[in-house]
Amino acid sequence: MAHDNNPGKFSRRDFVAAAAAVTVTGLSTPATADDLPRVDEADPTAQALKYVHDASTVDPAQRPADRFCNNCALFGGAADDAWAPCSIFPGKAVAGKGWCNVWAPKAG
Ligand code: SF4
């Protein structure tokens, strides 16, 4: 019953170091979409809102086919930006082709 066959396993020390590096990077760079960390689909908020990077994977019963982050009122980028900030996920970037269930139409 050895548990040594897990290539994805890393130490707590490695985790802390990685988390610190992400934090420092986030604080030391301008908040452009290219520099922002991407929202993790496994993040509790992302899960609660059913956020995904690829809207085409969403059950059509849950999402009208014309709704993407890049045409949502809360998307902080241009329509052709692959990634941009979203006010629902402060400090993170969401995918232009993504979606979540609080999608809102842009003001006309
Ligand atoms: Fe995408 Fe809009 Fe949801 Fe933000 S609020 S994740 S831009 S659909």
Coordinates of C-alpha atoms and ligand atoms in Angstrom, one line a residue:
M1 CA 0.0 0.0 0.0
A2 CA 2.7 2.5 -0.9
H3 CA 1.6 6.0 -1.8
D4 CA 4.7 7.0 -3.7
N5 CA 3.3 6.8 -7.2
N6 CA 1.9 10.2 -7.4
P7 CA 3.8 12.5 -9.8
G8 CA 1.5 15.4 -9.1
K9 CA 2.3 15.4 -5.4
F10 CA 4.3 18.3 -4.1
S11 CA 5.3 19.3 -0.7
R12 CA 3.6 21.9 1.5
R13 CA 6.7 24.0 1.3
D14 CA 6.4 24.0 -2.5
F15 CA 2.8 25.0 -2.2
V16 CA 3.6 27.9 0.1
A17 CA 6.4 29.0 -2.2
A18 CA 4.2 28.9 -5.2
A19 CA 1.4 30.8 -3.5
A20 CA 3.9 33.5 -2.4
A21 CA 5.2 33.8 -5.9
V22 CA 1.7 34.3 -7.3
T23 CA 1.0 36.9 -4.7
V24 CA 4.2 38.8 -5.3
T25 CA 3.6 38.7 -9.1
G26 CA 0.0 39.9 -8.6
L27 CA 1.2 42.9 -6.6
S28 CA 4.2 43.8 -8.6
T29 CA 2.7 43.9 -12.1
P30 CA 0.1 46.2 -13.7
A31 CA -3.4 44.8 -13.7
T32 CA -3.6 44.1 -17.4
A33 CA -5.5 41.0 -18.5
D34 CA -2.4 39.3 -19.7
D35 CA -0.8 39.6 -16.3
L36 CA -3.8 38.7 -14.1
P37 CA -4.1 35.2 -12.9
R38 CA -6.9 33.3 -14.6
V39 CA -9.9 32.4 -12.6
D40 CA -9.7 28.7 -11.5
E41 CA -12.8 26.8 -12.6
A42 CA -12.5 25.0 -9.3
D43 CA -12.6 28.2 -7.3
P44 CA -15.7 28.1 -5.0
T45 CA -17.1 31.3 -6.5
A46 CA -16.5 30.0 -10.0
Q47 CA -18.2 26.8 -9.1
A48 CA -21.2 28.5 -7.5
L49 CA -21.7 30.7 -10.6
K50 CA -21.0 27.7 -12.9
Y51 CA -18.1 29.7 -14.6
V52 CA -16.3 27.9 -17.3
H53 CA -13.5 29.0 -19.7
D54 CA -15.2 27.5 -22.6
A55 CA -18.9 28.4 -22.8
S56 CA -19.6 25.8 -25.5
T57 CA -19.3 23.1 -22.9
V58 CA -22.3 24.4 -21.0
D59 CA -25.6 22.6 -21.2
P60 CA -27.7 24.6 -23.7
A61 CA -30.6 24.4 -21.3
Q62 CA -28.6 26.6 -18.9
R63 CA -27.0 29.0 -21.3
P64 CA -28.4 30.7 -24.4
A65 CA -25.9 30.1 -27.2
D66 CA -25.1 33.8 -27.8
R67 CA -23.9 34.5 -24.2
F68 CA -20.1 34.7 -23.6
C69 CA -18.0 36.7 -21.2
N70 CA -16.9 38.9 -24.1
N71 CA -20.4 40.2 -24.6
C72 CA -21.3 40.5 -20.9
A73 CA -21.6 43.8 -19.2
L74 CA -19.1 42.8 -16.5
F75 CA -16.3 41.9 -18.9
G76 CA -13.5 44.4 -18.6
G77 CA -12.0 43.9 -22.0
A78 CA -12.8 44.4 -25.7
A79 CA -15.0 41.9 -27.5
D80 CA -12.0 40.3 -29.1
D81 CA -9.9 40.0 -25.9
A82 CA -9.1 36.4 -25.1
W83 CA -8.9 37.2 -21.4
A84 CA -10.0 40.2 -19.4
P85 CA -10.9 41.2 -15.8
C86 CA -14.4 40.7 -14.5
S87 CA -15.8 42.5 -11.5
I88 CA -17.3 39.3 -10.2
F89 CA -13.8 37.9 -9.8
P90 CA -11.6 40.8 -8.5
G91 CA -7.9 40.4 -9.5
K92 CA -8.6 37.6 -11.9
A93 CA -9.1 37.3 -15.6
V94 CA -11.9 35.4 -17.3
A95 CA -11.9 33.9 -20.7
G96 CA -13.6 35.9 -23.5
K97 CA -15.2 32.7 -24.6
G98 CA -16.2 31.8 -21.1
W99 CA -19.5 32.2 -19.3
C100 CA -21.1 32.2 -15.9
N101 CA -24.7 32.3 -14.8
V102 CA -24.7 36.0 -13.8
W103 CA -24.0 37.0 -17.4
A104 CA -25.7 40.4 -18.0
P105 CA -26.4 42.3 -21.2
K106 CA -24.3 45.3 -22.0
A107 CA -26.2 48.5 -21.7
G108 CA -27.3 49.6 -25.1
Ligands
SF4_1 FE1 -18.1 36.2 -17.7 FE2 -19.9 38.1 -17.2 FE3 -19.8 35.9 -15.6 FE4 -17.9 37.8 -15.5 S1 -20.1 38.0 -15.0 S2 -17.6 35.6 -15.6 S3 -17.8 38.4 -17.7 S4 -20.3 35.9 -17.8

